[in-house]
PDB file of C-alpha atoms in Angstrom:
ATOM      1  CA  MET E   1      51.535 -74.295   0.959  1.00 61.00           C
ATOM      2  CA  LYS E   2      54.314 -71.799   0.991  1.00 57.00           C
ATOM      3  CA  ASN E   3      52.105 -69.337  -0.871  1.00 57.00           C
ATOM      4  CA  LEU E   4      49.323 -69.785   1.676  1.00 55.00           C
ATOM      5  CA  ILE E   5      51.694 -69.218   4.565  1.00 61.00           C
ATOM      6  CA  ALA E   6      53.040 -66.089   2.857  1.00 57.00           C
ATOM      7  CA  MET E   7      49.517 -64.760   2.308  1.00 63.00           C
ATOM      8  CA  VAL E   8      48.531 -65.343   5.968  1.00 53.00           C
ATOM      9  CA  ALA E   9      51.737 -63.663   7.173  1.00 57.00           C
ATOM     10  CA  ALA E  10      51.165 -60.698   4.942  1.00 57.00           C
ATOM     11  CA  LEU E  11      47.555 -60.343   6.155  1.00 58.00           C
ATOM     12  CA  LEU E  12      48.662 -60.471   9.809  1.00 53.00           C
ATOM     13  CA  ALA E  13      51.324 -57.905   9.168  1.00 52.00           C
ATOM     14  CA  THR E  14      48.873 -55.566   7.435  1.00 56.00           C
ATOM     15  CA  THR E  15      46.398 -55.958  10.326  1.00 54.00           C
ATOM     16  CA  MET E  16      49.077 -55.150  12.882  1.00 55.00           C
ATOM     17  CA  VAL E  17      50.207 -52.132  10.912  1.00 52.00           C
ATOM     18  CA  TRP E  18      46.614 -50.928  10.506  1.00 50.00           C
ATOM     19  CA  ALA E  19      45.883 -51.361  14.191  1.00 53.00           C
ATOM     20  CA  GLN E  20      49.059 -49.560  15.136  1.00 56.00           C
ATOM     21  CA  THR E  21      48.264 -46.774  12.703  1.00 72.00           C
ATOM     22  CA  LYS E  22      44.663 -46.450  14.065  1.00 63.00           C
ATOM     23  CA  GLU E  23      45.916 -46.248  17.673  1.00 71.00           C
ATOM     24  CA  GLU E  24      48.447 -43.655  16.706  1.00 71.00           C
ATOM     25  CA  LEU E  25      45.856 -41.558  14.907  1.00 66.00           C
ATOM     26  CA  GLU E  26      43.382 -41.822  17.784  1.00 71.00           C
ATOM     27  CA  ALA E  27      46.106 -40.738  20.220  1.00 73.00           C
ATOM     28  CA  GLU E  28      47.004 -37.806  17.980  1.00 70.00           C
ATOM     29  CA  MET E  29      43.303 -36.821  17.635  1.00 72.00           C
ATOM     30  CA  ALA E  30      42.559 -36.771  21.430  1.00 72.00           C
ATOM     31  CA  PRO E  31      44.434 -33.527  22.304  1.00 77.00           C
ATOM     32  CA  LYS E  32      42.913 -31.816  19.202  1.00 68.00           C
ATOM     33  CA  LYS E  33      39.433 -32.602  20.538  1.00 68.00           C
ATOM     34  CA  ASP E  34      40.400 -31.049  23.838  1.00 67.00           C
ATOM     35  CA  SER E  35      41.638 -27.965  21.973  1.00 69.00           C
ATOM     36  CA  ILE E  36      38.357 -27.669  20.072  1.00 68.00           C
ATOM     37  CA  ALA E  37      36.376 -27.913  23.334  1.00 66.00           C
ATOM     38  CA  ALA E  38      38.564 -25.186  24.848  1.00 72.00           C
ATOM     39  CA  ILE E  39      38.062 -22.936  21.854  1.00 74.00           C
ATOM     40  CA  GLN E  40      34.344 -23.491  21.898  1.00 66.00           C
ATOM     41  CA  GLY E  41      34.282 -22.611  25.623  1.00 69.00           C
ATOM     42  CA  ARG E  42      36.010 -19.293  24.879  1.00 73.00           C
ATOM     43  CA  VAL E  43      33.622 -18.583  22.005  1.00 72.00           C
ATOM     44  CA  ASP E  44      30.615 -19.286  24.279  1.00 64.00           C
ATOM     45  CA  ALA E  45      31.993 -17.014  26.930  1.00 68.00           C
ATOM     46  CA  LEU E  46      32.456 -14.150  24.393  1.00 73.00           C
ATOM     47  CA  GLN E  47      28.952 -14.765  23.081  1.00 63.00           C
ATOM     48  CA  ALA E  48      27.593 -14.461  26.624  1.00 62.00           C
ATOM     49  CA  GLN E  49      29.360 -11.104  27.001  1.00 64.00           C
ATOM     50  CA  ILE E  50      27.873  -9.949  23.722  1.00 68.00           C
ATOM     51  CA  ASP E  51      24.367 -11.011  24.803  1.00 63.00           C
ATOM     52  CA  ALA E  52      24.761  -9.044  27.981  1.00 64.00           C
ATOM     53  CA  LEU E  53      25.527  -5.771  26.188  1.00 69.00           C
ATOM     54  CA  PRO E  54      22.725  -3.125  26.034  1.00 81.00           C
ATOM     55  CA  GLY E  55      20.700  -2.903  22.844  1.00 87.00           C
ATOM     56  CA  TRP E  56      18.126  -4.714  20.749  1.00 93.00           C
ATOM     57  CA  ARG E  57      17.738  -8.451  20.575  1.00 90.00           C
ATOM     58  CA  VAL E  58      15.471  -9.687  17.747  1.00 92.00           C
ATOM     59  CA  GLY E  59      14.651 -13.100  16.372  1.00 89.00           C
ATOM     60  CA  ALA E  60      11.939 -15.471  15.272  1.00 91.00           C
ATOM     61  CA  PHE E  61      11.240 -19.165  14.888  1.00 91.00           C
ATOM     62  CA  GLY E  62       8.214 -21.280  14.167  1.00 91.00           C
ATOM     63  CA  THR E  63       6.697 -24.355  12.555  1.00 89.00           C
ATOM     64  CA  ILE E  64       5.342 -25.066   9.086  1.00 88.00           C
ATOM     65  CA  GLY E  65       3.262 -28.157   8.427  1.00 81.00           C
ATOM     66  CA  GLY E  66       1.055 -29.361   5.540  1.00 81.00           C
ATOM     67  CA  SER E  67      -0.095 -32.222   3.389  1.00 77.00           C
ATOM     68  CA  LEU E  68      -2.238 -32.745   0.276  1.00 79.00           C
ATOM     69  CA  SER E  69      -3.905 -35.965  -0.960  1.00 85.00           C
ATOM     70  CA  ASN E  70      -6.302 -37.201  -3.619  1.00 86.00           C
ATOM     71  CA  PHE E  71      -8.258 -40.435  -3.863  1.00 83.00           C
ATOM     72  CA  ASN E  72     -10.126 -41.869  -6.863  1.00 89.00           C
ATOM     73  CA  ASN E  73     -12.364 -44.935  -6.558  1.00 76.00           C
ATOM     74  CA  TRP E  74     -10.718 -45.885  -3.259  1.00 81.00           C
ATOM     75  CA  TYR E  75     -13.691 -47.998  -2.136  1.00 74.00           C
ATOM     76  CA  ALA E  76     -12.310 -49.152   1.191  1.00 78.00           C
ATOM     77  CA  GLN E  77     -13.031 -45.765   2.718  1.00 74.00           C
ATOM     78  CA  GLY E  78     -16.225 -43.806   3.305  1.00 76.00           C
ATOM     79  CA  PHE E  79     -15.461 -41.186   0.620  1.00 78.00           C
ATOM     80  CA  PRO E  80     -13.826 -43.106  -2.273  1.00 84.00           C
ATOM     81  CA  ASN E  81     -13.383 -39.905  -4.366  1.00 88.00           C
ATOM     82  CA  ASN E  82     -11.966 -37.008  -2.400  1.00 85.00           C
ATOM     83  CA  SER E  83      -9.217 -34.481  -2.161  1.00 87.00           C
ATOM     84  CA  SER E  84      -8.001 -33.342   1.279  1.00 86.00           C
ATOM     85  CA  GLY E  85      -5.280 -31.198   2.779  1.00 87.00           C
ATOM     86  CA  ASN E  86      -4.080 -29.217   5.694  1.00 86.00           C
ATOM     87  CA  ILE E  87      -1.706 -26.244   5.875  1.00 88.00           C
ATOM     88  CA  GLY E  88      -0.555 -24.462   8.899  1.00 87.00           C
ATOM     89  CA  PHE E  89       2.219 -22.384  10.425  1.00 88.00           C
ATOM     90  CA  THR E  90       3.255 -20.758  13.693  1.00 91.00           C
ATOM     91  CA  VAL E  91       5.341 -17.661  14.399  1.00 93.00           C
ATOM     92  CA  ASN E  92       7.236 -16.834  17.554  1.00 93.00           C
ATOM     93  CA  ALA E  93       8.953 -13.453  17.149  1.00 94.00           C
ATOM     94  CA  TYR E  94      10.491 -11.085  19.636  1.00 94.00           C
ATOM     95  CA  ALA E  95      12.149  -7.644  19.694  1.00 95.00           C
ATOM     96  CA  ASN E  96      13.634  -6.772  23.085  1.00 95.00           C
ATOM     97  CA  LEU E  97      15.450  -3.570  23.980  1.00 95.00           C
ATOM     98  CA  ILE E  98      17.639  -4.100  27.103  1.00 93.00           C
ATOM     99  CA  GLU E  99      19.335  -1.089  28.609  1.00 94.00           C
ATOM    100  CA  ASP E 100      21.106  -0.453  31.905  1.00 92.00           C
ATOM    101  CA  LYS E 101      18.128   1.351  33.502  1.00 95.00           C
ATOM    102  CA  PHE E 102      15.102  -0.039  31.628  1.00 95.00           C
ATOM    103  CA  PHE E 103      13.871  -2.683  29.248  1.00 96.00           C
ATOM    104  CA  TRP E 104      11.160  -2.925  26.542  1.00 97.00           C
ATOM    105  CA  ARG E 105      10.168  -6.490  25.659  1.00 97.00           C
ATOM    106  CA  ASN E 106       7.866  -7.195  22.711  1.00 97.00           C
ATOM    107  CA  SER E 107       6.690 -10.606  21.478  1.00 95.00           C
ATOM    108  CA  LEU E 108       4.289 -12.079  18.939  1.00 95.00           C
ATOM    109  CA  ASN E 109       2.848 -15.522  18.896  1.00 94.00           C
ATOM    110  CA  THR E 110       0.482 -16.716  16.155  1.00 94.00           C
ATOM    111  CA  ASN E 111      -0.766 -20.137  15.073  1.00 91.00           C
ATOM    112  CA  LEU E 112      -2.855 -20.362  11.871  1.00 91.00           C
ATOM    113  CA  SER E 113      -4.020 -23.447   9.933  1.00 90.00           C
ATOM    114  CA  TRP E 114      -6.532 -24.425   7.261  1.00 90.00           C
ATOM    115  CA  VAL E 115      -8.043 -27.863   6.410  1.00 90.00           C
ATOM    116  CA  LYS E 116     -10.251 -29.255   3.644  1.00 87.00           C
ATOM    117  CA  LEU E 117     -12.038 -32.520   2.858  1.00 82.00           C
ATOM    118  CA  ASP E 118     -13.798 -32.326  -0.477  1.00 86.00           C
ATOM    119  CA  ASP E 119     -16.131 -35.245  -1.186  1.00 86.00           C
ATOM    120  CA  GLU E 120     -16.188 -35.140  -4.965  1.00 84.00           C
ATOM    121  CA  ASP E 121     -19.358 -37.265  -5.092  1.00 85.00           C
ATOM    122  CA  ASP E 122     -21.284 -34.682  -3.082  1.00 86.00           C
ATOM    123  CA  PRO E 123     -21.947 -31.530  -5.145  1.00 84.00           C
ATOM    124  CA  ASN E 124     -23.016 -29.665  -1.986  1.00 83.00           C
ATOM    125  CA  ASP E 125     -19.842 -30.469  -0.120  1.00 80.00           C
ATOM    126  CA  GLU E 126     -17.414 -27.825   0.927  1.00 80.00           C
ATOM    127  CA  GLU E 127     -14.658 -27.717  -1.706  1.00 78.00           C
ATOM    128  CA  GLY E 128     -12.130 -25.182  -0.370  1.00 82.00           C
ATOM    129  CA  PHE E 129      -9.977 -24.787   2.677  1.00 85.00           C
ATOM    130  CA  ARG E 130     -11.536 -23.547   5.888  1.00 86.00           C
ATOM    131  CA  GLU E 131     -10.006 -22.205   9.101  1.00 86.00           C
ATOM    132  CA  ALA E 132      -8.924 -24.711  11.745  1.00 84.00           C
ATOM    133  CA  THR E 133      -6.420 -23.132  14.190  1.00 85.00           C
ATOM    134  CA  ASP E 134      -6.581 -19.404  14.833  1.00 90.00           C
ATOM    135  CA  VAL E 135      -4.375 -17.902  17.530  1.00 91.00           C
ATOM    136  CA  PHE E 136      -2.968 -14.401  17.718  1.00 95.00           C
ATOM    137  CA  ASN E 137      -1.162 -12.944  20.795  1.00 96.00           C
ATOM    138  CA  LEU E 138       0.787  -9.698  20.975  1.00 96.00           C
ATOM    139  CA  THR E 139       2.630  -8.517  24.145  1.00 97.00           C
ATOM    140  CA  SER E 140       4.534  -5.381  25.043  1.00 98.00           C
ATOM    141  CA  LEU E 141       6.194  -4.970  28.446  1.00 98.00           C
ATOM    142  CA  TYR E 142       8.062  -1.879  29.644  1.00 98.00           C
ATOM    143  CA  GLY E 143      10.090  -1.900  32.865  1.00 97.00           C
ATOM    144  CA  ARG E 144      12.116   0.591  34.873  1.00 97.00           C
ATOM    145  CA  LYS E 145      14.835  -1.234  36.770  1.00 97.00           C
ATOM    146  CA  LEU E 146      14.872  -0.871  40.552  1.00 97.00           C
ATOM    147  CA  SER E 147      17.596  -3.462  41.035  1.00 96.00           C
ATOM    148  CA  GLU E 148      19.325  -6.128  39.001  1.00 92.00           C
ATOM    149  CA  LYS E 149      16.304  -8.478  39.184  1.00 96.00           C
ATOM    150  CA  TRP E 150      13.294  -6.238  39.900  1.00 97.00           C
ATOM    151  CA  ALA E 151      11.609  -3.494  37.931  1.00 98.00           C
ATOM    152  CA  ALA E 152       8.453  -1.363  38.066  1.00 98.00           C
ATOM    153  CA  SER E 153       6.565  -2.293  34.902  1.00 98.00           C
ATOM    154  CA  GLY E 154       3.550  -1.726  32.685  1.00 98.00           C
ATOM    155  CA  LEU E 155       2.092  -4.440  30.397  1.00 98.00           C
ATOM    156  CA  MET E 156      -0.076  -4.467  27.346  1.00 98.00           C
ATOM    157  CA  GLU E 157      -1.255  -7.847  26.021  1.00 98.00           C
ATOM    158  CA  TYR E 158      -3.781  -8.400  23.210  1.00 98.00           C
ATOM    159  CA  ARG E 159      -5.294 -11.752  22.220  1.00 96.00           C
ATOM    160  CA  THR E 160      -7.790 -12.579  19.517  1.00 95.00           C
ATOM    161  CA  THR E 161      -8.490 -14.575  16.353  1.00 92.00           C
ATOM    162  CA  ILE E 162      -7.728 -13.084  12.910  1.00 92.00           C
ATOM    163  CA  LEU E 163      -9.043 -15.589  10.344  1.00 88.00           C
ATOM    164  CA  SER E 164     -12.575 -15.507  11.579  1.00 83.00           C
ATOM    165  CA  ASN E 165     -14.512 -13.713  14.362  1.00 85.00           C
ATOM    166  CA  PHE E 166     -11.789 -11.052  14.579  1.00 91.00           C
ATOM    167  CA  ASN E 167     -12.003  -9.301  17.940  1.00 92.00           C
ATOM    168  CA  ASP E 168     -15.103 -11.372  18.845  1.00 91.00           C
ATOM    169  CA  PRO E 169     -13.941 -12.099  21.418  1.00 93.00           C
ATOM    170  CA  GLY E 170     -10.779  -9.989  21.750  1.00 95.00           C
ATOM    171  CA  TYR E 171      -8.914  -9.406  25.037  1.00 97.00           C
ATOM    172  CA  LEU E 172      -6.798  -6.389  25.957  1.00 98.00           C
ATOM    173  CA  ASP E 173      -4.960  -6.441  29.236  1.00 98.00           C
ATOM    174  CA  LEU E 174      -3.505  -3.136  30.584  1.00 98.00           C
ATOM    175  CA  GLY E 175      -1.826  -3.144  33.978  1.00 98.00           C
ATOM    176  CA  VAL E 176       0.996  -2.018  36.216  1.00 98.00           C
ATOM    177  CA  GLY E 177       3.048  -3.720  38.886  1.00 98.00           C
ATOM    178  CA  MET E 178       6.424  -5.409  39.188  1.00 98.00           C
ATOM    179  CA  THR E 179       8.545  -7.596  36.938  1.00 98.00           C
ATOM    180  CA  TRP E 180      11.054 -10.168  38.222  1.00 98.00           C
ATOM    181  CA  THR E 181      13.920 -11.395  36.079  1.00 96.00           C
ATOM    182  CA  PRO E 182      15.764 -13.987  38.138  1.00 95.00           C
ATOM    183  CA  ILE E 183      17.809 -15.235  35.210  1.00 92.00           C
ATOM    184  CA  THR E 184      18.601 -13.858  31.748  1.00 86.00           C
ATOM    185  CA  ASP E 185      15.861 -15.586  29.767  1.00 90.00           C
ATOM    186  CA  LEU E 186      13.039 -15.782  32.345  1.00 95.00           C
ATOM    187  CA  VAL E 187      10.569 -12.897  32.838  1.00 97.00           C
ATOM    188  CA  VAL E 188       7.862 -13.018  35.479  1.00 98.00           C
ATOM    189  CA  VAL E 189       5.241 -10.241  35.504  1.00 98.00           C
ATOM    190  CA  ILE E 190       3.177  -9.648  38.670  1.00 98.00           C
ATOM    191  CA  HIS E 191       0.624  -6.922  38.210  1.00 98.00           C
ATOM    192  CA  PRO E 192      -1.999  -6.636  40.971  1.00 98.00           C
ATOM    193  CA  LEU E 193      -3.669  -3.683  39.129  1.00 98.00           C
ATOM    194  CA  ASN E 194      -4.807  -4.889  35.697  1.00 98.00           C
ATOM    195  CA  TYR E 195      -7.938  -4.193  33.666  1.00 98.00           C
ATOM    196  CA  ASN E 196      -9.067  -6.945  31.285  1.00 98.00           C
ATOM    197  CA  PHE E 197     -11.021  -5.311  28.414  1.00 97.00           C
ATOM    198  CA  VAL E 198     -13.138  -7.871  26.534  1.00 96.00           C
ATOM    199  CA  PHE E 199     -14.534  -7.075  23.097  1.00 95.00           C
ATOM    200  CA  ALA E 200     -17.459  -9.173  21.821  1.00 93.00           C
ATOM    201  CA  ASP E 201     -20.763  -8.867  20.106  1.00 89.00           C
ATOM    202  CA  ASP E 202     -22.531 -10.784  22.892  1.00 86.00           C
ATOM    203  CA  ASP E 203     -22.046  -8.565  25.952  1.00 85.00           C
ATOM    204  CA  THR E 204     -24.376 -10.684  28.019  1.00 89.00           C
ATOM    205  CA  ILE E 205     -21.688 -13.348  28.241  1.00 93.00           C
ATOM    206  CA  PHE E 206     -18.407 -11.474  27.797  1.00 95.00           C
ATOM    207  CA  ASN E 207     -17.630  -8.801  30.368  1.00 95.00           C
ATOM    208  CA  SER E 208     -14.596  -6.664  31.152  1.00 97.00           C
ATOM    209  CA  SER E 209     -13.296  -6.593  34.738  1.00 97.00           C
ATOM    210  CA  LEU E 210     -10.566  -5.445  37.083  1.00 98.00           C
ATOM    211  CA  GLY E 211      -8.178  -8.078  38.398  1.00 98.00           C
ATOM    212  CA  ALA E 212      -4.572  -9.302  38.759  1.00 98.00           C
ATOM    213  CA  LYS E 213      -2.259 -10.308  35.904  1.00 98.00           C
ATOM    214  CA  ILE E 214       0.504 -12.873  36.078  1.00 98.00           C
ATOM    215  CA  LEU E 215       2.676 -13.605  33.058  1.00 98.00           C
ATOM    216  CA  ALA E 216       5.747 -15.847  32.864  1.00 97.00           C
ATOM    217  CA  ASP E 217       7.843 -16.162  29.743  1.00 97.00           C
ATOM    218  CA  TYR E 218      10.986 -18.233  29.119  1.00 96.00           C
ATOM    219  CA  THR E 219      12.609 -17.949  25.698  1.00 92.00           C
ATOM    220  CA  ARG E 220      15.994 -19.407  24.941  1.00 89.00           C
ATOM    221  CA  LYS E 221      18.184 -20.742  22.197  1.00 87.00           C
ATOM    222  CA  ILE E 222      20.678 -23.466  23.031  1.00 87.00           C
ATOM    223  CA  GLY E 223      22.741 -24.480  20.051  1.00 85.00           C
ATOM    224  CA  ALA E 224      20.328 -25.975  17.492  1.00 88.00           C
ATOM    225  CA  ILE E 225      17.348 -25.842  19.934  1.00 91.00           C
ATOM    226  CA  ASN E 226      14.843 -22.957  20.121  1.00 90.00           C
ATOM    227  CA  PHE E 227      12.463 -23.075  23.056  1.00 90.00           C
ATOM    228  CA  LYS E 228       9.672 -20.813  24.312  1.00 94.00           C
ATOM    229  CA  THR E 229       7.034 -21.297  26.971  1.00 96.00           C
ATOM    230  CA  ASN E 230       4.577 -18.480  27.904  1.00 96.00           C
ATOM    231  CA  LEU E 231       1.904 -18.596  30.659  1.00 97.00           C
ATOM    232  CA  SER E 232      -0.573 -15.742  30.787  1.00 97.00           C
ATOM    233  CA  MET E 233      -3.134 -15.640  33.683  1.00 98.00           C
ATOM    234  CA  PHE E 234      -5.851 -13.148  34.568  1.00 98.00           C
ATOM    235  CA  GLN E 235      -7.687 -13.413  37.936  1.00 98.00           C
ATOM    236  CA  SER E 236     -10.777 -11.263  38.078  1.00 98.00           C
ATOM    237  CA  TYR E 237     -11.547  -9.473  41.353  1.00 98.00           C
ATOM    238  CA  GLU E 238     -15.250  -9.279  40.428  1.00 96.00           C
ATOM    239  CA  ASP E 239     -16.123 -12.892  39.510  1.00 95.00           C
ATOM    240  CA  GLY E 240     -14.113 -16.086  39.053  1.00 94.00           C
ATOM    241  CA  ASP E 241     -16.128 -16.814  35.880  1.00 96.00           C
ATOM    242  CA  LEU E 242     -14.388 -13.881  34.222  1.00 96.00           C
ATOM    243  CA  SER E 243     -10.888 -15.280  34.949  1.00 97.00           C
ATOM    244  CA  ASN E 244      -8.818 -17.047  32.263  1.00 96.00           C
ATOM    245  CA  TRP E 245      -5.386 -18.450  31.506  1.00 96.00           C
ATOM    246  CA  THR E 246      -3.422 -19.545  28.414  1.00 96.00           C
ATOM    247  CA  TRP E 247      -0.228 -21.572  28.298  1.00 96.00           C
ATOM    248  CA  ILE E 248       1.635 -21.848  24.931  1.00 95.00           C
ATOM    249  CA  ASN E 249       4.812 -23.849  24.277  1.00 95.00           C
ATOM    250  CA  SER E 250       7.030 -23.968  21.212  1.00 94.00           C
ATOM    251  CA  PHE E 251      10.072 -26.109  20.415  1.00 92.00           C
ATOM    252  CA  SER E 252      12.204 -26.361  17.317  1.00 93.00           C
ATOM    253  CA  TYR E 253      15.377 -28.302  16.484  1.00 92.00           C
ATOM    254  CA  THR E 254      17.511 -27.087  13.548  1.00 91.00           C
ATOM    255  CA  LEU E 255      18.712 -29.832  11.260  1.00 91.00           C
ATOM    256  CA  TRP E 256      20.209 -27.877   8.413  1.00 89.00           C
ATOM    257  CA  LYS E 257      20.875 -24.148   8.323  1.00 85.00           C
ATOM    258  CA  VAL E 258      17.531 -22.563   9.339  1.00 85.00           C
ATOM    259  CA  ILE E 259      15.363 -25.653   8.672  1.00 90.00           C
ATOM    260  CA  GLY E 260      14.477 -28.295  11.230  1.00 93.00           C
ATOM    261  CA  VAL E 261      11.633 -29.974  13.126  1.00 92.00           C
ATOM    262  CA  GLY E 262       9.137 -28.027  15.285  1.00 92.00           C
ATOM    263  CA  PHE E 263       6.362 -28.804  17.761  1.00 91.00           C
ATOM    264  CA  ASP E 264       3.864 -26.444  19.314  1.00 91.00           C
ATOM    265  CA  PHE E 265       1.132 -27.052  21.834  1.00 91.00           C
ATOM    266  CA  GLY E 266      -1.233 -24.780  23.766  1.00 93.00           C
ATOM    267  CA  LEU E 267      -3.640 -25.035  26.678  1.00 94.00           C
ATOM    268  CA  ARG E 268      -6.402 -22.615  27.654  1.00 95.00           C
ATOM    269  CA  ASN E 269      -9.168 -22.218  30.261  1.00 96.00           C
ATOM    270  CA  ASN E 270     -11.765 -19.575  29.599  1.00 96.00           C
ATOM    271  CA  LYS E 271     -15.297 -19.989  30.960  1.00 96.00           C
ATOM    272  CA  GLN E 272     -16.724 -17.050  28.950  1.00 96.00           C
ATOM    273  CA  GLU E 273     -15.646 -18.712  25.687  1.00 94.00           C
ATOM    274  CA  ALA E 274     -17.127 -22.056  26.848  1.00 95.00           C
ATOM    275  CA  LEU E 275     -20.509 -20.504  27.572  1.00 95.00           C
ATOM    276  CA  ASN E 276     -20.494 -18.508  24.342  1.00 93.00           C
ATOM    277  CA  TYR E 277     -19.873 -21.718  22.348  1.00 92.00           C
ATOM    278  CA  GLU E 278     -22.671 -23.502  24.201  1.00 93.00           C
ATOM    279  CA  VAL E 279     -25.193 -20.703  23.642  1.00 94.00           C
ATOM    280  CA  ASN E 280     -24.309 -19.189  20.241  1.00 91.00           C
ATOM    281  CA  THR E 281     -22.864 -22.220  18.407  1.00 89.00           C
ATOM    282  CA  LEU E 282     -24.678 -25.208  19.921  1.00 91.00           C
ATOM    283  CA  GLY E 283     -27.863 -23.261  20.473  1.00 93.00           C
ATOM    284  CA  ASN E 284     -28.355 -24.165  24.170  1.00 93.00           C
ATOM    285  CA  THR E 285     -29.833 -20.799  25.114  1.00 92.00           C
ATOM    286  CA  GLY E 286     -30.654 -21.922  28.625  1.00 91.00           C
ATOM    287  CA  ALA E 287     -26.988 -22.624  29.499  1.00 94.00           C
ATOM    288  CA  THR E 288     -25.327 -20.594  32.260  1.00 94.00           C
ATOM    289  CA  PHE E 289     -21.920 -20.364  33.849  1.00 94.00           C
ATOM    290  CA  ASP E 290     -23.086 -22.787  36.543  1.00 93.00           C
ATOM    291  CA  THR E 291     -24.373 -25.479  34.098  1.00 93.00           C
ATOM    292  CA  ILE E 292     -21.724 -25.700  31.415  1.00 93.00           C
ATOM    293  CA  ASP E 293     -18.769 -28.044  31.310  1.00 88.00           C
ATOM    294  CA  ASN E 294     -15.720 -25.778  31.035  1.00 90.00           C
ATOM    295  CA  ASP E 295     -13.471 -28.330  29.255  1.00 92.00           C
ATOM    296  CA  LEU E 296      -9.773 -27.610  28.892  1.00 94.00           C
ATOM    297  CA  GLN E 297      -8.949 -26.111  25.428  1.00 94.00           C
ATOM    298  CA  THR E 298      -5.897 -27.647  23.649  1.00 93.00           C
ATOM    299  CA  TYR E 299      -4.125 -27.632  20.336  1.00 89.00           C
ATOM    300  CA  TRP E 300      -0.841 -28.903  18.876  1.00 86.00           C
ATOM    301  CA  THR E 301       1.109 -28.561  15.657  1.00 86.00           C
ATOM    302  CA  LEU E 302       4.025 -30.726  14.314  1.00 85.00           C
ATOM    303  CA  GLY E 303       5.990 -29.962  11.176  1.00 89.00           C
ATOM    304  CA  LEU E 304       9.060 -28.431   9.671  1.00 89.00           C
ATOM    305  CA  SER E 305      10.561 -25.519  11.586  1.00 89.00           C
ATOM    306  CA  TYR E 306      12.468 -22.419  10.657  1.00 86.00           C
ATOM    307  CA  SER E 307      14.487 -19.852  12.605  1.00 84.00           C
ATOM    308  CA  PHE E 308      16.387 -16.668  11.962  1.00 75.00           C
TER     309      PHE E 308
END
C-alpha cells in the first residue's frame, strides 16, 4: 500500500512539474512570436519598397497534370484491353518593365494537353496521343504615363492554337487608347480604337473589323499563392456577330519549394468559331449566325503546379 501511495504521489508531482514547465515555456514563447511577426512586417515593408523600384519584373507559374493506365482482360468495362493517358501543362509568364514615365508589360498564357484511349482489340483504333486543349495568348502593352494611375497606351494581343489549325483562326488586336492602373497589380486597358485582324482559311465566316478593346489583368503573388485572372473583350463596331471575349483564370499554391497544386479554368464566347464548327466540322452547310447555338466555351485543368 505504501508503494502504491508513493507511486501516485510521484505521478502527481511529475504532472504538476510538467504542467508548470509547459506554462512557463508557453509564456516564454509568446513574446518571441510577437518578435517574429514584427520582423516579418519589416521584411514585407522592405519587399514592397523593392517592388516599387523601376526596372524589370519577370516570373512564371503554371500547372502540370497527367496520368497513364493500362487494362488487360478487365471485362467489367466496355474496352477490357486498353491503354489510356492524358498529359497537359499551362504556362503563365510575364516580363514587365516599369519606369517612372512609362511601362511595357508583356505576358504569355498557354494551355496544351494530349489524350489517348487505345482499344487494343481494335486494330483500326487510334493508338497515339492526340491534341485536346490548345490555347496560346501573347500580349504586349506599352503605356506613357500621364499621371500616377492613367497612361496613353498601345496594345498588341495575339491569340491562336499551335498544336493544330495554327492561325486558323488566329486573332491579332492592334489598338490605342488609355490604360488605368488603380492598384499595383491591376491593369485595365480601354482602347476605343482597335482593329481585330482575323486570319482563317474560311473568309466567308471569319472577318476582321474595327471596334473597341477592353482588357483587364490582375496578377499577384501572396506568400505561397500565385493568382492571375485575365479578361479580354472585343466589341465590333460593324456587327455584333464579330465580337468576342475570353476570360482565363490561374491559381497555384506552393507546397514545397517551387512545387504545389494548380488549377486553371477558361471561358470564351466567339460566334465566328461556333459557326465555323457547325459548318466545317459538323457539316451543317446551311447554318448561319442567326440559326446556330453559340454555347459558352469552357475548359479547366487540375494538377501539380510550379513557379519561379
